[in-house]
Coordinates of C-alpha atoms in Angstrom, one line a residue:
Chain A
X1 CA 30.3 27.4 2.3
X2 CA 31.3 25.0 -0.5
X3 CA 30.6 21.3 0.0
X4 CA 33.4 20.1 -2.3
X5 CA 37.0 21.2 -2.5
X6 CA 40.0 20.3 -4.7
X7 CA 43.3 19.7 -2.9
X8 CA 46.3 20.3 -5.2
X9 CA 49.3 18.4 -4.0
X10 CA 52.4 20.5 -4.4
X11 CA 54.9 18.3 -2.5
X12 CA 56.7 16.9 -5.6
X13 CA 57.4 20.5 -6.6
X14 CA 57.3 23.0 -3.7
X15 CA 58.2 20.3 -1.2
X16 CA 61.1 18.7 -3.0
X17 CA 62.6 21.9 -4.3
X18 CA 63.2 22.9 -0.6
X19 CA 64.9 19.7 0.2
X20 CA 68.6 19.4 -0.6
X21 CA 68.5 15.7 -1.4
X22 CA 67.3 14.8 -4.9
X23 CA 64.4 12.3 -4.9
X24 CA 65.0 9.5 -7.4
X25 CA 62.7 9.6 -10.4
X26 CA 61.2 6.2 -9.7
X27 CA 60.3 7.3 -6.2
X28 CA 58.6 10.5 -7.5
X29 CA 56.5 8.3 -9.9
X30 CA 55.5 5.9 -7.1
X31 CA 54.5 8.9 -4.9
X32 CA 52.4 10.5 -7.6
X33 CA 50.8 7.3 -8.5
X34 CA 49.9 6.4 -4.9
X35 CA 48.5 9.8 -4.2
X36 CA 46.4 9.7 -7.3
X37 CA 45.1 6.3 -6.2
X38 CA 44.2 7.8 -2.8
X39 CA 41.9 10.2 -4.7
X40 CA 44.1 13.3 -5.2
X41 CA 42.9 14.7 -8.5
X42 CA 45.5 17.5 -9.1
X43 CA 49.3 17.3 -8.5
X44 CA 52.0 19.8 -9.2
X45 CA 54.6 17.4 -10.3
X46 CA 57.6 19.6 -11.0
X47 CA 59.1 22.8 -12.2
X48 CA 60.5 23.7 -15.7
X49 CA 63.6 25.5 -14.4
X50 CA 67.2 25.0 -15.5
X51 CA 68.6 21.9 -13.8
X52 CA 71.6 23.9 -12.8
X53 CA 69.4 26.0 -10.6
X54 CA 67.2 23.2 -9.1
X55 CA 68.7 19.7 -9.7
X56 CA 65.7 18.3 -7.8
X57 CA 63.5 19.2 -10.7
X58 CA 65.8 18.0 -13.6
X59 CA 63.5 15.1 -14.4
X60 CA 60.3 17.2 -14.6
X61 CA 59.6 16.4 -18.3
X62 CA 59.8 12.6 -17.6
X63 CA 57.6 13.0 -14.5
X64 CA 55.0 14.9 -16.5
X65 CA 54.9 12.3 -19.2
X66 CA 54.4 9.6 -16.5
X67 CA 51.8 11.5 -14.6
X68 CA 49.8 12.1 -17.8
X69 CA 49.3 8.3 -18.1
X70 CA 47.3 8.4 -14.8
X71 CA 43.6 8.6 -15.7
X72 CA 41.7 11.5 -14.2
X73 CA 44.8 13.3 -12.8
X74 CA 45.3 17.0 -13.6
X75 CA 49.0 17.4 -14.1
X76 CA 50.4 20.8 -13.1
X77 CA 53.9 22.3 -13.5
X78 CA 55.4 25.5 -12.3
X79 CA 57.0 27.6 -15.0
X80 CA 59.3 30.6 -14.2
X81 CA 59.2 32.1 -17.7
X82 CA 58.5 31.7 -21.5
X83 CA 61.2 29.2 -21.9
X84 CA 59.7 27.1 -19.1
X85 CA 56.3 27.4 -20.7
X86 CA 57.6 26.1 -24.1
X87 CA 59.0 23.1 -22.4
X88 CA 55.9 22.5 -20.4
X89 CA 53.7 22.7 -23.5
X90 CA 56.0 20.3 -25.4
X91 CA 55.3 17.6 -22.9
X92 CA 51.6 18.4 -22.6
X93 CA 51.0 19.6 -19.0
X94 CA 47.3 20.2 -18.2
X95 CA 48.0 23.3 -16.2
X96 CA 50.9 25.8 -15.9
X97 CA 51.4 28.1 -13.0
X98 CA 53.8 31.1 -13.0
X99 CA 54.7 32.8 -9.7
X100 CA 54.4 36.5 -9.9
X101 CA 55.8 38.2 -6.8
X102 CA 53.7 41.0 -5.5
X103 CA 56.8 42.4 -3.7
X104 CA 58.8 44.0 -6.5
X105 CA 62.0 43.8 -4.5
X106 CA 61.4 40.1 -4.1
X107 CA 60.7 39.7 -7.8
X108 CA 63.8 41.5 -8.9
X109 CA 65.9 39.5 -6.4
X110 CA 64.4 36.2 -7.2
X111 CA 63.9 36.2 -11.0
X112 CA 65.6 39.5 -11.9
X113 CA 62.4 41.0 -13.3
X114 CA 60.5 44.0 -12.1
X115 CA 56.7 44.1 -12.4
X116 CA 56.5 45.4 -16.0
X117 CA 59.0 42.8 -17.1
X118 CA 57.0 40.0 -15.4
X119 CA 53.8 41.2 -17.0
X120 CA 55.5 41.2 -20.4
X121 CA 56.6 37.6 -19.8
X122 CA 53.1 36.6 -18.7
X123 CA 51.6 38.2 -21.8
X124 CA 54.1 36.3 -24.0
X125 CA 53.2 33.0 -22.4
X126 CA 49.5 33.7 -22.7
X127 CA 50.1 34.3 -26.5
X128 CA 52.0 31.1 -26.8
X129 CA 49.1 29.2 -25.1
X130 CA 46.6 30.9 -27.5
X131 CA 48.7 29.8 -30.5
X132 CA 48.4 26.1 -29.5
X133 CA 45.8 24.0 -31.3
X134 CA 42.5 23.7 -29.5
X135 CA 42.5 20.8 -27.1
X136 CA 46.2 21.2 -26.5
X137 CA 46.2 24.5 -24.7
X138 CA 47.1 24.1 -21.0
X139 CA 45.2 26.1 -18.4
X140 CA 47.5 29.0 -17.6
X141 CA 47.3 30.6 -14.2
X142 CA 49.4 33.1 -12.2
X143 CA 50.2 32.6 -8.5
X144 CA 50.3 36.0 -6.8
X145 CA 53.2 35.2 -4.5
X146 CA 54.3 37.1 -1.4
X147 CA 50.7 38.5 -1.4
X148 CA 50.5 38.4 2.4
X149 CA 53.8 40.0 3.1
X150 CA 57.5 39.8 2.1
X151 CA 60.5 38.9 4.2
X152 CA 62.4 41.9 2.5
X153 CA 59.6 44.5 2.1
X154 CA 57.3 43.5 4.9
X155 CA 53.6 44.2 4.2
X156 CA 52.7 44.6 0.5
X157 CA 49.9 47.2 -0.2
X158 CA 46.6 45.4 -1.0
X159 CA 45.8 48.0 -3.7
X160 CA 49.0 47.0 -5.4
X161 CA 48.0 43.3 -5.3
X162 CA 44.6 44.1 -6.8
X163 CA 46.2 46.2 -9.5
X164 CA 48.7 43.5 -10.4
X165 CA 46.0 40.8 -10.4
X166 CA 44.0 42.9 -12.9
X167 CA 47.1 43.4 -15.0
X168 CA 47.8 39.7 -15.1
X169 CA 44.2 39.0 -16.2
X170 CA 44.5 41.6 -18.8
X171 CA 47.8 40.0 -20.0
X172 CA 45.8 36.8 -20.7
X173 CA 46.0 34.4 -17.8
X174 CA 43.0 32.1 -17.2
X175 CA 42.9 32.8 -13.4
X176 CA 44.9 34.1 -10.4
X177 CA 45.7 32.4 -7.1
X178 CA 46.9 34.0 -3.9
X179 CA 50.1 32.6 -2.3
X180 CA 51.3 33.1 1.2
X181 CA 54.9 32.4 0.3
X182 CA 56.3 33.6 3.6
X183 CA 53.8 32.2 6.0
X184 CA 52.7 35.7 7.1
X185 CA 48.9 35.4 6.4
X186 CA 46.2 35.6 9.0
X187 CA 42.6 34.8 8.6
X188 CA 41.3 38.4 8.6
X189 CA 43.8 39.2 5.9
X190 CA 42.8 36.2 3.8
X191 CA 39.2 37.3 4.0
X192 CA 40.0 40.9 3.1
X193 CA 42.4 40.1 0.2
X194 CA 40.3 37.4 -1.3
X195 CA 37.3 39.7 -1.3
X196 CA 39.2 42.6 -2.9
X197 CA 40.8 40.5 -5.6
X198 CA 37.6 38.7 -6.4
X199 CA 35.8 42.0 -6.6
X200 CA 38.4 43.3 -9.0
X201 CA 39.0 40.4 -11.4
X202 CA 35.7 38.5 -11.0
X203 CA 34.7 35.9 -8.5
X204 CA 35.4 33.0 -10.8
X205 CA 38.9 34.1 -11.6
X206 CA 40.3 33.6 -8.1
X207 CA 39.8 30.0 -6.9
X208 CA 43.1 28.9 -5.3
X209 CA 45.0 29.6 -2.1
X210 CA 48.6 28.5 -1.5
X211 CA 49.2 28.6 2.2
X212 CA 52.1 27.8 4.4
X213 CA 52.0 26.8 8.1
X214 CA 55.0 28.7 9.2
X215 CA 53.3 30.3 12.2
X216 CA 50.7 27.6 12.7
X217 CA 47.8 29.5 11.1
X218 CA 47.6 27.5 7.9
X219 CA 44.3 25.7 8.5
X220 CA 42.8 28.7 10.2
X221 CA 43.5 30.6 6.9
X222 CA 41.9 27.7 5.0
X223 CA 38.7 28.3 7.0
X224 CA 38.8 32.0 6.0
X225 CA 39.3 31.1 2.4
X226 CA 36.5 28.5 2.4
X227 CA 34.1 31.2 3.6
X228 CA 35.1 33.5 0.7
X229 CA 34.4 30.8 -1.8
X230 CA 37.9 29.4 -2.4
X231 CA 37.6 25.9 -3.9
X232 CA 41.2 24.8 -4.4
X233 CA 43.9 24.6 -1.7
X234 CA 47.6 23.7 -2.3
X235 CA 49.1 21.4 0.3
X236 CA 52.1 19.2 0.7
X237 CA 52.2 15.6 1.9
X238 CA 53.9 15.5 5.3
X239 CA 54.4 19.3 5.1
X240 CA 57.5 18.4 3.1
X241 CA 59.9 21.1 2.3
X242 CA 59.9 23.2 5.4
X243 CA 60.6 22.5 9.0
X244 CA 57.8 24.1 11.0
X245 CA 59.9 23.9 14.1
X246 CA 63.0 25.7 13.0
X247 CA 63.6 29.4 12.5
X248 CA 62.7 30.5 9.1
X249 CA 60.4 27.5 8.6
X250 CA 58.3 27.6 5.5
X251 CA 56.5 24.4 5.1
X252 CA 53.3 24.1 3.1
X253 CA 50.2 23.1 5.0
X254 CA 50.1 19.4 5.5
X255 CA 47.9 17.5 3.0
X256 CA 46.8 14.9 5.6
X257 CA 45.7 17.5 8.2
X258 CA 43.8 19.5 5.5
X259 CA 42.0 16.4 4.3
X260 CA 41.1 15.4 7.8
X261 CA 39.7 18.9 8.6
X262 CA 37.7 19.2 5.4
X263 CA 36.3 15.6 5.5
X264 CA 35.4 16.0 9.2
X265 CA 33.6 19.2 8.4
X266 CA 31.5 17.3 5.8
X267 CA 33.4 18.9 2.9
X268 CA 34.1 16.3 0.1
X269 CA 37.7 16.1 -1.1
X270 CA 37.4 12.8 -2.9
X271 CA 40.5 11.6 -1.0
X272 CA 40.6 8.4 1.1
X273 CA 42.5 9.5 4.2
X274 CA 43.7 6.1 5.2
X275 CA 45.2 5.5 1.8
X276 CA 46.7 8.9 1.8
X277 CA 48.4 8.2 5.2
X278 CA 50.1 5.2 3.6
X279 CA 51.7 7.4 0.9
X280 CA 53.9 8.9 3.7
X281 CA 56.0 5.7 3.7
X282 CA 57.0 6.2 0.1
X283 CA 58.2 9.7 0.7
X284 CA 59.9 8.9 4.0
X285 CA 61.6 5.9 2.4
X286 CA 62.9 8.0 -0.6
X287 CA 64.2 10.8 1.6
X288 CA 65.8 9.1 4.6
X289 CA 66.5 11.5 7.5
X290 CA 64.1 14.2 6.1
X291 CA 61.4 15.2 8.6
X292 CA 57.8 14.4 7.7
X293 CA 55.2 16.3 9.6
X294 CA 51.5 16.1 10.3
X295 CA 49.3 16.2 13.5
X296 CA 46.6 13.8 12.2
X297 CA 49.1 11.1 11.1
X298 CA 50.7 11.2 14.6
X299 CA 47.4 11.4 16.6
X300 CA 45.4 9.0 14.4
X301 CA 41.8 9.5 13.4
X302 CA 39.1 10.1 16.0
X303 CA 37.0 7.2 17.2
X304 CA 33.9 7.1 15.0
X305 CA 35.4 9.4 12.3
X306 CA 33.3 9.4 9.1
X307 CA 34.3 10.8 5.7
X308 CA 32.1 13.4 4.0
X309 CA 29.5 12.0 1.8
X310 CA 30.3 12.2 -1.9
Chain B
X1 CA 33.3 39.5 14.9
X2 CA 34.5 40.6 18.3
X3 CA 37.4 43.1 18.5
X4 CA 38.6 42.0 21.9
X5 CA 39.2 38.6 23.3
X6 CA 40.3 37.1 26.7
X7 CA 42.9 34.5 26.7
X8 CA 42.8 32.3 29.7
X9 CA 46.2 30.7 30.4
X10 CA 45.7 27.1 31.5
X11 CA 49.3 25.9 31.4
X12 CA 49.8 26.0 35.2
X13 CA 46.9 23.6 35.5
X14 CA 46.1 21.6 32.4
X15 CA 49.7 21.8 31.1
X16 CA 51.4 20.9 34.4
X17 CA 49.0 18.1 35.4
X18 CA 49.9 16.3 32.1
X19 CA 53.6 16.5 32.9
X20 CA 55.1 13.9 35.2
X21 CA 57.7 16.2 36.7
X22 CA 56.5 18.5 39.5
X23 CA 57.3 22.1 38.8
X24 CA 58.7 23.8 41.9
X25 CA 56.3 26.3 43.6
X26 CA 58.6 29.2 43.1
X27 CA 58.9 28.5 39.4
X28 CA 55.1 28.4 39.1
X29 CA 54.9 31.8 40.9
X30 CA 57.5 33.3 38.6
X31 CA 55.7 32.0 35.5
X32 CA 52.3 33.3 36.6
X33 CA 53.8 36.7 37.6
X34 CA 55.7 37.0 34.2
X35 CA 52.6 36.1 32.2
X36 CA 50.4 38.5 34.1
X37 CA 53.1 41.2 33.4
X38 CA 52.9 40.3 29.7
X39 CA 49.2 41.2 29.9
X40 CA 47.5 37.9 30.4
X41 CA 44.4 38.8 32.5
X42 CA 43.1 35.3 33.5
X43 CA 45.2 32.3 34.6
X44 CA 44.0 28.9 35.7
X45 CA 46.6 28.4 38.4
X46 CA 45.9 25.0 39.7
X47 CA 43.4 22.3 40.7
X48 CA 41.9 21.4 44.1
X49 CA 42.4 17.7 43.8
X50 CA 43.9 15.3 46.4
X51 CA 47.7 15.6 46.2
X52 CA 47.8 11.8 46.2
X53 CA 46.1 11.9 42.7
X54 CA 48.0 14.8 41.2
X55 CA 51.1 15.7 43.2
X56 CA 51.8 18.4 40.5
X57 CA 48.8 20.3 42.0
X58 CA 49.6 19.9 45.7
X59 CA 50.6 23.6 46.2
X60 CA 47.5 25.0 44.6
X61 CA 46.3 26.8 47.7
X62 CA 49.7 28.6 48.0
X63 CA 49.7 29.4 44.3
X64 CA 46.2 30.9 44.5
X65 CA 47.2 33.0 47.5
X66 CA 50.2 34.3 45.6
X67 CA 48.3 34.9 42.3
X68 CA 45.7 36.9 44.2
X69 CA 48.3 39.5 45.1
X70 CA 48.8 40.3 41.4
X71 CA 46.6 43.3 40.6
X72 CA 44.1 42.9 37.8
X73 CA 44.5 39.1 37.5
X74 CA 41.5 36.8 37.5
X75 CA 42.6 33.7 39.4
X76 CA 40.9 30.5 38.3
X77 CA 41.1 27.0 39.7
X78 CA 39.7 23.7 38.6
X79 CA 37.6 21.9 41.1
X80 CA 36.5 18.2 40.7
X81 CA 33.8 18.2 43.4
X82 CA 32.2 19.9 46.4
X83 CA 35.3 19.2 48.6
X84 CA 37.5 21.0 46.0
X85 CA 35.0 23.9 45.9
X86 CA 35.2 24.3 49.7
X87 CA 39.0 24.5 49.5
X88 CA 38.9 26.9 46.6
X89 CA 36.5 29.2 48.3
X90 CA 38.6 29.1 51.5
X91 CA 41.6 30.7 49.6
X92 CA 39.4 33.1 47.7
X93 CA 39.6 32.1 44.0
X94 CA 38.0 34.5 41.6
X95 CA 36.6 31.8 39.4
X96 CA 36.0 28.0 39.8
X97 CA 35.5 25.6 36.9
X98 CA 34.2 22.1 37.2
X99 CA 34.6 19.6 34.3
X100 CA 31.4 17.9 33.4
X101 CA 32.0 15.1 30.9
X102 CA 29.3 14.9 28.3
X103 CA 30.3 11.3 27.7
X104 CA 28.8 9.4 30.6
X105 CA 31.2 6.5 30.2
X106 CA 34.1 8.9 30.5
X107 CA 32.5 10.6 33.5
X108 CA 32.0 7.3 35.4
X109 CA 35.5 6.1 34.5
X110 CA 37.1 9.4 35.3
X111 CA 35.3 10.7 38.5
X112 CA 33.1 7.7 39.3
X113 CA 29.9 9.8 38.8
X114 CA 27.2 9.3 36.2
X115 CA 25.3 12.4 34.9
X116 CA 22.7 12.6 37.6
X117 CA 25.4 12.4 40.3
X118 CA 27.5 15.1 38.6
X119 CA 24.4 17.4 38.4
X120 CA 23.8 16.8 42.1
X121 CA 27.4 17.8 42.8
X122 CA 27.1 20.9 40.7
X123 CA 23.9 21.9 42.4
X124 CA 25.6 21.4 45.9
X125 CA 28.5 23.6 44.8
X126 CA 26.2 26.3 43.4
X127 CA 24.4 26.3 46.8
X128 CA 27.7 26.6 48.6
X129 CA 28.6 29.6 46.4
X130 CA 25.2 31.2 47.0
X131 CA 25.8 30.9 50.8
X132 CA 29.0 33.0 50.6
X133 CA 28.8 36.6 51.7
X134 CA 28.3 39.0 48.8
X135 CA 31.6 40.1 47.3
X136 CA 33.2 36.7 48.3
X137 CA 31.3 34.5 45.8
X138 CA 33.5 33.1 43.1
X139 CA 32.3 33.0 39.6
X140 CA 31.3 29.3 39.1
X141 CA 31.3 27.8 35.7
X142 CA 31.1 24.3 34.2
X143 CA 33.3 23.0 31.4
X144 CA 31.3 20.7 29.2
X145 CA 34.2 18.3 28.6
X146 CA 34.5 15.6 25.8
X147 CA 31.8 17.7 24.1
X148 CA 33.4 17.1 20.7
X149 CA 33.8 13.4 21.1
X150 CA 35.2 10.9 23.5
X151 CA 38.0 8.4 23.1
X152 CA 35.8 5.7 24.6
X153 CA 32.3 6.5 23.3
X154 CA 33.2 8.2 20.0
X155 CA 30.8 11.0 19.0
X156 CA 28.6 12.4 21.7
X157 CA 25.0 13.3 20.6
X158 CA 24.6 17.1 20.4
X159 CA 21.1 16.9 21.8
X160 CA 22.6 15.3 24.9
X161 CA 25.1 18.1 25.3
X162 CA 22.4 20.7 24.9
X163 CA 20.2 19.0 27.5
X164 CA 23.1 18.7 30.0
X165 CA 24.1 22.3 29.5
X166 CA 20.5 23.3 30.3
X167 CA 20.6 21.1 33.3
X168 CA 23.9 22.6 34.6
X169 CA 22.4 26.1 34.2
X170 CA 19.3 25.0 36.1
X171 CA 21.6 23.5 38.8
X172 CA 23.0 27.0 39.3
X173 CA 26.2 27.6 37.5
X174 CA 26.9 31.1 36.2
X175 CA 27.9 29.9 32.7
X176 CA 29.0 26.9 30.6
X177 CA 32.1 26.5 28.4
X178 CA 32.7 23.9 25.7
X179 CA 35.8 21.7 26.0
X180 CA 37.5 19.7 23.2
X181 CA 39.2 17.4 25.7
X182 CA 40.1 14.9 23.1
X183 CA 41.2 17.1 20.2
X184 CA 38.4 15.8 18.1
X185 CA 36.7 19.1 17.2
X186 CA 36.5 20.5 13.7
X187 CA 35.4 24.0 12.7
X188 CA 32.0 23.0 11.4
X189 CA 31.2 21.1 14.6
X190 CA 32.3 24.1 16.7
X191 CA 30.0 26.4 14.7
X192 CA 27.1 24.0 15.1
X193 CA 27.5 23.1 18.8
X194 CA 28.2 26.7 19.9
X195 CA 25.0 27.8 18.1
X196 CA 22.9 25.0 19.6
X197 CA 24.1 25.5 23.2
X198 CA 23.9 29.3 23.0
X199 CA 20.3 28.9 21.6
X200 CA 19.4 26.7 24.5
X201 CA 21.0 28.4 27.5
X202 CA 21.2 32.0 26.3
X203 CA 24.0 33.6 24.2
X204 CA 25.6 35.3 27.3
X205 CA 25.9 32.0 29.1
X206 CA 28.4 30.3 26.7
X207 CA 31.5 32.4 26.3
X208 CA 34.5 30.0 26.5
X209 CA 36.1 27.4 24.3
X210 CA 38.8 25.1 25.6
X211 CA 40.5 23.6 22.5
X212 CA 43.4 21.2 22.0
X213 CA 45.6 21.1 18.9
X214 CA 45.9 17.3 18.7
X215 CA 45.1 17.1 15.0
X216 CA 46.4 20.6 14.1
X217 CA 42.9 22.1 13.9
X218 CA 43.1 24.2 17.2
X219 CA 43.4 27.7 15.6
X220 CA 40.9 26.8 12.8
X221 CA 38.5 26.0 15.6
X222 CA 39.2 29.3 17.3
X223 CA 38.2 31.1 14.0
X224 CA 34.9 29.2 14.0
X225 CA 34.3 30.1 17.7
X226 CA 35.1 33.8 17.2
X227 CA 32.5 33.9 14.4
X228 CA 29.9 32.6 16.8
X229 CA 30.7 35.2 19.5
X230 CA 33.0 33.2 21.7
X231 CA 35.1 35.8 23.7
X232 CA 37.4 33.6 25.9
X233 CA 39.8 31.0 24.7
X234 CA 41.9 28.7 26.9
X235 CA 45.5 28.1 25.8
X236 CA 48.7 26.8 27.3
X237 CA 52.1 28.5 27.0
X238 CA 54.4 26.4 24.8
X239 CA 51.5 24.0 24.3
X240 CA 52.6 22.5 27.5
X241 CA 51.2 19.2 28.6
X242 CA 50.8 17.3 25.4
X243 CA 53.2 16.3 22.7
X244 CA 51.5 17.2 19.5
X245 CA 53.8 14.9 17.6
X246 CA 53.3 11.7 19.5
X247 CA 50.4 9.2 19.3
X248 CA 47.7 10.2 21.7
X249 CA 48.9 13.7 21.8
X250 CA 46.6 16.1 23.7
X251 CA 48.3 19.5 24.0
X252 CA 46.3 22.6 24.5
X253 CA 46.5 25.2 21.7
X254 CA 49.7 27.3 22.1
X255 CA 49.1 30.6 23.8
X256 CA 51.9 32.3 21.7
X257 CA 50.4 31.2 18.4
X258 CA 46.9 32.2 19.5
X259 CA 48.0 35.7 20.6
X260 CA 49.9 36.1 17.3
X261 CA 46.8 35.1 15.2
X262 CA 44.4 37.3 17.1
X263 CA 46.6 40.4 17.2
X264 CA 47.6 40.0 13.5
X265 CA 43.8 39.9 12.8
X266 CA 43.3 43.2 14.7
X267 CA 41.7 41.5 17.6
X268 CA 42.9 43.0 20.9
X269 CA 44.1 40.5 23.6
X270 CA 45.9 43.0 25.8
X271 CA 49.0 40.7 25.6
X272 CA 52.5 41.9 24.6
X273 CA 53.7 39.1 22.4
X274 CA 57.4 39.9 22.8
X275 CA 57.1 39.8 26.6
X276 CA 55.0 36.6 26.4
X277 CA 57.7 34.9 24.3
X278 CA 60.3 35.5 27.1
X279 CA 58.1 33.7 29.6
X280 CA 59.0 30.4 27.8
X281 CA 62.4 30.6 29.3
X282 CA 60.9 30.3 32.8
X283 CA 58.9 27.3 31.9
X284 CA 61.7 25.6 30.0
X285 CA 64.1 26.3 32.8
X286 CA 61.9 24.8 35.4
X287 CA 61.1 21.7 33.4
X288 CA 64.3 20.6 31.8
X289 CA 63.9 18.1 29.0
X290 CA 60.2 18.8 28.6
X291 CA 59.2 19.8 25.1
X292 CA 57.9 23.3 24.6
X293 CA 56.0 23.9 21.3
X294 CA 54.9 26.8 19.2
X295 CA 55.2 27.8 15.5
X296 CA 55.4 31.5 16.1
X297 CA 58.1 31.3 18.7
X298 CA 60.2 29.3 16.3
X299 CA 59.5 31.3 13.1
X300 CA 59.6 34.7 14.7
X301 CA 57.2 37.6 14.0
X302 CA 56.6 38.7 10.5
X303 CA 58.6 41.8 9.3
X304 CA 56.4 44.8 9.9
X305 CA 54.1 43.0 12.4
X306 CA 51.8 45.3 14.3
X307 CA 49.7 44.6 17.4
X308 CA 46.0 45.2 17.4
X309 CA 45.0 48.7 18.5
X310 CA 43.7 48.7 22.1

């Protein structure tokens, strides 16, 4: 098992886009800055989607520009299409991620593109990236979403996921990640699917899991992923963006609980948990009335808790 | 990894003893009956402690007598000492469990016995069990409590736990279980401690984990236990008996979420999840105002969910 893991904070993107209220730009900046200071080295800061669709993400270009001034921080943005990629490249993101829904029904419903159309879009973006001058090419990865099941189709055939991951690599992405968009994943499935996709596209080309805690299995799924060599886990501060205690809940795994688990296990995250816990105040203050979750923040650290050695 | 697991429901004991309100005897019976009908094959129905200490457990003898009429159900009771064992044997429990705190400070504070005094008590109980006519001897096990850390002492030395587990076996218990009384455990620690104790007392003599979800790691710890050959997990319906979202929270892992995880993984529990979910109404109805937890109950089952094959 790996002794060092990257936690990619997705709260400012996946969290905020699920919250109706629009977080003020200055609060987003304060959040990102404080989390980077707590040792978080990668943050998905926004999404290059039309503001008419997601007003919460309207300031993404400004947020990226700000985040890029923070030394040592990898600045990630979600892009839905070529247009989004152009905008992301313009402001110089370090990493772009495009969601590619393994359920074709979901893909058509969500972005009005079937699988061939998505692959054409991914290829066009990869070409755009390749055209950029060296040193200015963002890392471009695809998130294989609904990989663990779809709320419309139900289970998605694993062979189909393997085939689409291979096609995405062939279309020119730098790597693939697996996303449990629906909170359907279980640890045995994580083990099986990570193995199959790694075997198909190469072990170094699948490094990231994006997990939700909808049915309480988020951290159990992390354990399964760790054992298969996954080195990056997405998580959201305070589990923002989904109410785990309401029907249809869809919150990301909670960054604070993930950091606690990994550090307690002796797995280095580079994150100072006590500093991280203080970041909750910024988020709570900027989104009054919005529930902020986390078991570890409520229970506190165990007596005698020690961080993993660097 | 095992393909079949026993879930031991501890809500009527560990859950109820943490709730101030006393559940009416008839409601306890209805709960136990309904859970057995959902396929739960082992239930810890009460504790043989003085009613002055735990009025919630005053009807334990009556509850045991009732539970014994349910075919196929293993009826477990907690006993704190020899006196409790005498009472448990009198009503014919199938299994008795004595908590043995690995933190001596906690043991002295909790039951006013240091480790040698506890071992003497355990030996006396084992002798009492051995004196019973064949066919009437309950299975007698010790729960190594605070094994993953103590709120007073902090970490407990693993060598000490190994030594005390050996001493308990030597004193005559049938097997040992490991209990994360304080919700301090992490998966790496579960792996390490289960291996060490199994190596010391024999692999077949450590089969049970008692986990809490205080810091959200309960199901992740189950995964670690499964991989080390643990075959019985304690859990509490609705996570009863601890508020996971309040300081000092101490709730057991939620039976419903555990069953969902295992069945989704293809691990047979014998439990019908849809029937189990309906049992919540009995508990909620008998304890108005008491919070009942669970992610899976709130989110519902995934589309296309299938139980593990028997």
